[in-house]
Coordinates of C-alpha atoms in Angstrom, one line a residue:
M140 CA -27.0 12.9 -51.6
V141 CA -23.6 12.8 -50.0
V142 CA -21.7 9.5 -50.5
W143 CA -20.9 8.9 -46.8
K144 CA -24.5 9.3 -45.5
P145 CA -25.7 5.8 -46.6
H146 CA -22.7 4.2 -44.9
L147 CA -23.4 6.2 -41.7
L148 CA -27.1 5.2 -41.7
L149 CA -26.1 1.5 -42.2
L150 CA -23.6 1.6 -39.4
S151 CA -26.2 3.2 -37.0
F152 CA -28.9 0.6 -37.9
A153 CA -26.3 -2.3 -37.5
S154 CA -25.2 -1.1 -34.1
K155 CA -28.8 -0.8 -32.9
I156 CA -29.7 -4.3 -34.2
L157 CA -26.6 -5.7 -32.4
V158 CA -27.6 -4.0 -29.1
E159 CA -31.1 -5.4 -29.3
A160 CA -29.8 -8.9 -30.1
N161 CA -27.4 -8.8 -27.3
T162 CA -30.2 -7.8 -24.9
L163 CA -32.6 -10.6 -26.1
L164 CA -29.9 -13.3 -26.0
K165 CA -28.5 -12.0 -22.6
L166 CA -25.0 -12.2 -23.8
Q167 CA -22.2 -11.1 -21.5
D168 CA -20.1 -8.1 -22.5
T169 CA -16.4 -8.5 -22.6
P170 CA -14.3 -5.4 -21.8
P171 CA -11.8 -4.4 -24.6
G172 CA -8.4 -5.9 -24.1
K173 CA -9.7 -8.5 -21.6
P174 CA -10.9 -11.5 -23.7
F175 CA -12.8 -14.2 -21.9
A176 CA -12.6 -12.3 -18.7
T177 CA -16.2 -13.0 -17.6
Q178 CA -16.8 -16.3 -19.3
A179 CA -15.2 -18.7 -16.8
S180 CA -16.7 -18.2 -13.3
T181 CA -14.6 -21.0 -11.7
P182 CA -10.8 -21.0 -11.9
P183 CA -9.4 -24.2 -13.5
S184 CA -7.5 -26.6 -11.4
P185 CA -4.1 -26.0 -13.1
F186 CA -4.4 -22.3 -12.3
L187 CA -5.2 -23.0 -8.7
L188 CA -2.3 -25.5 -8.5
S189 CA 0.1 -23.0 -9.9
S190 CA -0.9 -20.4 -7.3
L191 CA -0.5 -23.0 -4.5
L192 CA 3.0 -24.1 -5.6
Q193 CA 4.2 -20.5 -5.4
S194 CA 5.7 -19.9 -2.0
R195 CA 4.2 -16.9 -0.1
P196 CA 6.5 -14.5 1.7
Q197 CA 6.4 -14.9 5.5
V198 CA 4.7 -12.1 7.4
K199 CA 7.2 -10.6 9.9
L200 CA 7.0 -8.4 12.9
P201 CA 8.1 -4.7 12.4
E202 CA 11.4 -5.3 14.3
E203 CA 12.2 -8.4 12.2
Q204 CA 11.7 -6.3 9.0
R205 CA 14.1 -3.7 10.4
F206 CA 16.9 -6.0 11.5
G207 CA 16.2 -9.0 9.2
D208 CA 15.3 -12.5 10.0
E209 CA 18.0 -14.2 12.0
N210 CA 16.6 -17.7 11.2
G211 CA 17.0 -17.4 7.5
L212 CA 19.0 -20.3 6.0
D213 CA 20.7 -18.2 3.3
D214 CA 21.4 -15.4 5.8
D215 CA 23.0 -17.8 8.2
L216 CA 25.3 -19.3 5.6
V217 CA 26.2 -15.9 4.2
E218 CA 26.9 -14.4 7.7
S219 CA 29.0 -17.3 8.7
S220 CA 31.0 -17.2 5.5
D221 CA 31.5 -13.4 5.9
S222 CA 32.8 -13.9 9.4
E223 CA 35.3 -16.4 8.2
D224 CA 36.4 -14.1 5.3
E225 CA 36.7 -11.1 7.6
S226 CA 38.8 -12.9 10.2
E227 CA 40.9 -14.4 7.4
Y228 CA 41.5 -10.9 5.9
D229 CA 42.5 -9.4 9.3
E230 CA 45.0 -12.2 9.9
L231 CA 46.8 -11.7 6.6
P232 CA 50.5 -10.5 6.9
P233 CA 51.3 -6.9 5.8
F234 CA 51.4 -6.5 2.1
K235 CA 53.6 -4.1 0.2
R236 CA 52.7 -3.1 -3.4
L237 CA 55.6 -3.2 -5.9
S238 CA 56.2 -0.6 -8.5
K239 CA 56.3 -1.3 -12.3
A240 CA 60.1 -1.3 -12.2
Q241 CA 60.2 -3.8 -9.4
I242 CA 57.6 -6.1 -11.1
A243 CA 59.7 -6.0 -14.3
K244 CA 62.6 -7.5 -12.4
L245 CA 60.6 -10.5 -11.1
T246 CA 60.7 -13.9 -12.8
K247 CA 57.6 -15.3 -14.4
A248 CA 56.8 -17.5 -11.4
Q249 CA 57.3 -14.6 -9.0
K250 CA 55.0 -12.4 -11.0
K251 CA 52.3 -15.1 -11.0
A252 CA 52.6 -15.5 -7.2
Y253 CA 52.5 -11.8 -6.6
F254 CA 49.4 -11.1 -8.7
D255 CA 47.6 -14.2 -7.3
D256 CA 48.2 -12.9 -3.8
L257 CA 47.1 -9.4 -4.7
E258 CA 43.8 -10.7 -6.3
Y259 CA 43.1 -12.9 -3.2
R260 CA 43.6 -9.9 -0.9
E261 CA 41.3 -7.7 -3.0
K262 CA 38.5 -10.3 -2.9
L263 CA 38.7 -10.7 0.8
F264 CA 38.6 -6.9 1.2
M265 CA 35.6 -6.5 -1.0
K266 CA 33.7 -9.2 0.9
K267 CA 34.5 -7.3 4.1
Q268 CA 33.2 -4.1 2.6
L269 CA 30.0 -5.8 1.5
K270 CA 29.4 -7.0 5.1
E271 CA 29.9 -3.5 6.4
E272 CA 27.3 -2.2 3.9
R273 CA 24.8 -4.8 5.1
R274 CA 25.4 -3.7 8.7
Q275 CA 24.8 -0.1 7.7
R276 CA 21.6 -1.0 5.8
K277 CA 20.3 -2.7 8.9
M278 CA 21.0 0.4 11.0
M279 CA 19.3 2.6 8.5
K280 CA 16.2 0.5 8.6
K281 CA 16.1 0.9 12.3
M282 CA 15.6 4.7 12.0
A283 CA 12.0 5.9 11.6
A284 CA 11.4 7.3 8.2
A285 CA 10.1 10.9 8.0
A286 CA 7.1 11.8 5.9
K287 CA 8.1 12.5 2.4
D288 CA 6.6 12.9 -1.0
L289 CA 6.1 9.6 -2.9
P290 CA 6.9 9.6 -6.6
N291 CA 3.7 10.5 -8.5
L292 CA 2.4 8.1 -11.0
A293 CA 2.5 9.2 -14.7
L294 CA -1.0 10.1 -15.8
P295 CA -2.2 9.3 -19.3
A296 CA -2.8 12.1 -21.8
S297 CA -6.0 14.0 -20.9
F298 CA -8.5 15.7 -23.2
D299 CA -9.2 18.4 -20.5
S300 CA -7.5 21.8 -20.5
D301 CA -6.3 21.5 -16.9
N302 CA -3.8 19.0 -15.5
P303 CA -5.3 17.1 -12.5
T304 CA -2.0 15.7 -11.3
H305 CA -1.8 18.2 -8.3
R306 CA -5.0 16.8 -6.9
Y307 CA -3.6 13.3 -6.3
R308 CA -0.3 14.0 -4.4
Y309 CA 0.1 11.9 -1.3
L310 CA 2.6 11.4 1.5
D311 CA 4.4 8.4 2.9
S312 CA 3.6 9.3 6.5
S313 CA 3.7 7.4 9.8
N314 CA 0.0 6.5 9.4
P315 CA -0.3 2.7 9.7
W316 CA -2.7 2.6 6.7
L317 CA -1.0 2.9 3.4
V318 CA -3.5 4.1 0.8
R319 CA -2.7 4.5 -2.8
P320 CA -4.6 5.0 -6.1
V321 CA -4.8 2.4 -8.8
L322 CA -3.8 3.7 -12.2
D323 CA -5.2 2.2 -15.5
T324 CA -3.7 3.9 -18.5
H325 CA -6.2 2.1 -20.8
G326 CA -9.2 2.8 -18.6
W327 CA -12.4 4.6 -19.6
D328 CA -11.7 7.6 -17.3
H329 CA -9.8 10.0 -19.5
D330 CA -9.6 12.7 -16.9
V331 CA -7.3 11.2 -14.2
G332 CA -6.8 7.6 -15.2
Y333 CA -7.4 6.4 -11.6
E334 CA -9.9 3.6 -11.4
G335 CA -9.5 2.2 -7.9
I336 CA -7.9 2.3 -4.5
N337 CA -5.4 0.1 -2.8
M338 CA -5.0 -0.2 1.0
E339 CA -2.4 -2.0 3.1
R340 CA -1.7 -2.3 6.8
L341 CA 0.3 -4.5 9.2
F342 CA -1.3 -5.4 12.5
V343 CA 0.4 -7.0 15.5
A344 CA -1.7 -9.2 17.9
K345 CA -0.4 -9.8 21.4
D346 CA 2.9 -8.3 20.4
K347 CA 4.0 -11.5 18.6
F348 CA 1.5 -12.4 15.9
P349 CA 1.9 -10.3 12.7
I350 CA -1.2 -9.9 10.5
S351 CA -1.0 -8.3 7.2
F352 CA -4.0 -6.9 5.3
S353 CA -4.1 -5.7 1.7
G354 CA -7.1 -4.9 -0.4
Q355 CA -7.8 -3.3 -3.8
I356 CA -11.1 -2.2 -5.4
T357 CA -11.3 -1.1 -9.1
K358 CA -14.4 0.1 -10.9
D359 CA -15.1 0.8 -14.5
K360 CA -18.4 1.7 -16.3
K361 CA -20.0 -1.7 -15.7
D362 CA -17.9 -4.0 -13.6
A363 CA -16.2 -3.8 -10.2
N364 CA -13.3 -6.0 -9.2
V365 CA -12.4 -6.7 -5.6
Q366 CA -9.1 -8.3 -4.3
M367 CA -8.4 -8.8 -0.6
E368 CA -5.6 -10.8 1.1
R369 CA -5.0 -11.5 4.8
A370 CA -2.0 -13.3 6.0
S371 CA -0.4 -14.2 9.4
S372 CA 2.6 -16.1 10.7
L373 CA 3.2 -18.0 13.9
K374 CA 6.6 -19.2 15.0
H375 CA 7.1 -22.4 17.0
E376 CA 10.0 -24.0 18.8
G377 CA 12.7 -25.6 16.7
G378 CA 12.5 -23.0 13.9
K379 CA 9.1 -24.0 12.7
V380 CA 6.9 -21.3 11.2
T381 CA 3.1 -21.7 10.3
S382 CA 1.6 -19.3 7.9
L383 CA -2.2 -18.8 7.3
G384 CA -3.8 -16.8 4.5
F385 CA -7.3 -15.9 3.3
D386 CA -7.9 -14.4 -0.1
M387 CA -11.0 -13.1 -1.8
Q388 CA -11.1 -11.9 -5.4
T389 CA -13.5 -11.4 -8.2
V390 CA -13.7 -14.1 -10.8
G391 CA -16.1 -13.3 -13.6
K392 CA -19.4 -12.3 -12.0
D393 CA -18.7 -14.3 -8.8
L394 CA -16.3 -14.1 -5.8
A395 CA -13.7 -16.7 -5.1
Y396 CA -12.6 -17.5 -1.5
T397 CA -9.3 -19.2 -0.8
L398 CA -8.1 -20.4 2.6
C399 CA -4.5 -21.7 2.7
G400 CA -1.9 -22.7 5.2
E401 CA 1.6 -24.0 5.2
T402 CA 4.3 -24.9 7.7
R403 CA 8.1 -24.4 7.3
F404 CA 10.5 -26.4 9.3
S405 CA 14.2 -27.2 9.2
N406 CA 15.3 -30.8 9.6
V407 CA 19.0 -29.9 9.6
R408 CA 20.7 -26.5 9.3
K409 CA 21.1 -26.8 5.5
N410 CA 17.7 -28.3 4.7
K411 CA 14.3 -26.6 4.8
A412 CA 10.9 -28.3 4.1
N413 CA 7.5 -26.8 3.5
A414 CA 4.1 -28.5 3.5
G415 CA 0.8 -26.7 2.7
I416 CA -2.8 -27.0 1.9
S417 CA -5.3 -24.8 0.1
V418 CA -9.2 -24.8 -0.2
T419 CA -11.0 -22.6 -2.8
L420 CA -14.7 -22.0 -3.0
S421 CA -16.0 -20.4 -6.2
D422 CA -19.5 -20.6 -7.8
D423 CA -20.5 -23.5 -5.5
T424 CA -17.4 -25.4 -6.6
L425 CA -15.0 -26.6 -3.9
S426 CA -11.4 -27.2 -4.8
A427 CA -8.7 -28.6 -2.5
G428 CA -5.0 -29.1 -2.9
V429 CA -1.8 -30.0 -1.1
K430 CA 1.9 -29.3 -1.8
V431 CA 5.3 -30.3 -0.5
E432 CA 8.5 -28.4 -1.0
D433 CA 12.1 -29.2 0.0
K434 CA 15.1 -26.9 -0.2
L435 CA 18.6 -28.4 0.2
M436 CA 21.7 -26.2 0.3
A437 CA 24.8 -28.3 0.0
N438 CA 27.0 -25.2 0.6
K439 CA 27.0 -21.5 0.0
R440 CA 27.4 -22.1 -3.8
F441 CA 24.9 -24.9 -4.6
Q442 CA 21.2 -25.4 -3.7
V443 CA 18.3 -27.4 -5.0
V444 CA 14.6 -26.7 -4.6
M445 CA 12.0 -29.4 -5.3
T446 CA 8.2 -28.7 -5.3
G447 CA 5.3 -31.0 -6.0
G448 CA 1.5 -30.8 -5.5
A449 CA -2.0 -31.8 -6.5
M450 CA -5.3 -29.9 -6.9
T451 CA -8.7 -31.6 -7.2
S452 CA -12.3 -30.4 -7.7
R453 CA -15.5 -32.0 -8.7
R454 CA -14.6 -31.6 -12.3
D455 CA -11.0 -32.7 -12.6
I456 CA -7.7 -33.2 -10.9
A457 CA -4.3 -31.6 -11.7
F458 CA -0.7 -32.6 -10.7
G459 CA 2.4 -30.4 -11.0
G460 CA 5.9 -29.9 -9.8
S461 CA 9.1 -28.1 -10.3
L462 CA 12.8 -28.6 -9.9
E463 CA 15.2 -25.7 -9.5
A464 CA 19.0 -25.8 -9.1
Q465 CA 21.2 -22.8 -8.5
L466 CA 25.0 -22.7 -8.7
R467 CA 26.8 -19.6 -7.5
D468 CA 30.2 -18.4 -8.4
K469 CA 33.1 -19.5 -6.2
D470 CA 33.6 -15.9 -5.1
Y471 CA 29.9 -15.2 -4.4
P472 CA 28.6 -12.5 -3.6
L473 CA 31.3 -10.9 -5.8
G474 CA 30.6 -13.3 -8.7
R475 CA 27.4 -14.3 -10.4
S476 CA 24.7 -16.9 -9.7

């Protein structure tokens, strides 16, 4: 008898016994590479609090996306600073560069004054160029983009003789619906590697209420995962903005529903505050949380962001917060932050 045959028979019997035991005990299968993916049906409070503390991007109208948000605090400070720098550069007296021979005849103090003046003029000129580039980018966003080929996703190695890449080419057209495949390089489908579909669209209600929709559905041999997100923003007088969102996603074998809302307002020009709430329903468990965020910009170089919140459910309660400080270079945006 061949030596490997007893080992093969033992492996076959062991696999069969494990399958029968799994069926009798009704154990849940865990996909490879995703440990504990289906064990917890209710997200823990710290996880929900971490999601609440993360600021969501504001949904903007198409024209605001093209020209930028004129009410942004950072943009206002940068634009005002650029205007001052540009006018200051235009008001500088004429400058004549010296040759190496002329520089060699200068004294040490004169050389220092000459190079300091030259460096100062170059910084102002570069800031003026950056502002011109921002203006050009805004004008380019205004133009309608023509349909073009989007970059194709790299497919995993296939066991088949033919290459299926050509079947999944798609265009970035003027269609309001943006539909893309979802690639999983470690998925069970060895033919194409696509295991789902992703859809996005921006709606405009009454010409002033933007509503964004994004959804994704993925499916493997046993489980299907669904993720959906809807968000909208409403502007009020005085620079206040209210954002609402509704999320639905698969958590284990159940669906988790999250309704959240937050309001941004500016007390003064250099201060922004944000207050929000969130309610999550998953597996008959209701979780609710609140958060407060304050952003203070002392000048165009230094800003501080403070965030705090709490999340509670019938099981536990979680508290969290963060403090972030940013110091930019004196010559920002030419320097580092």
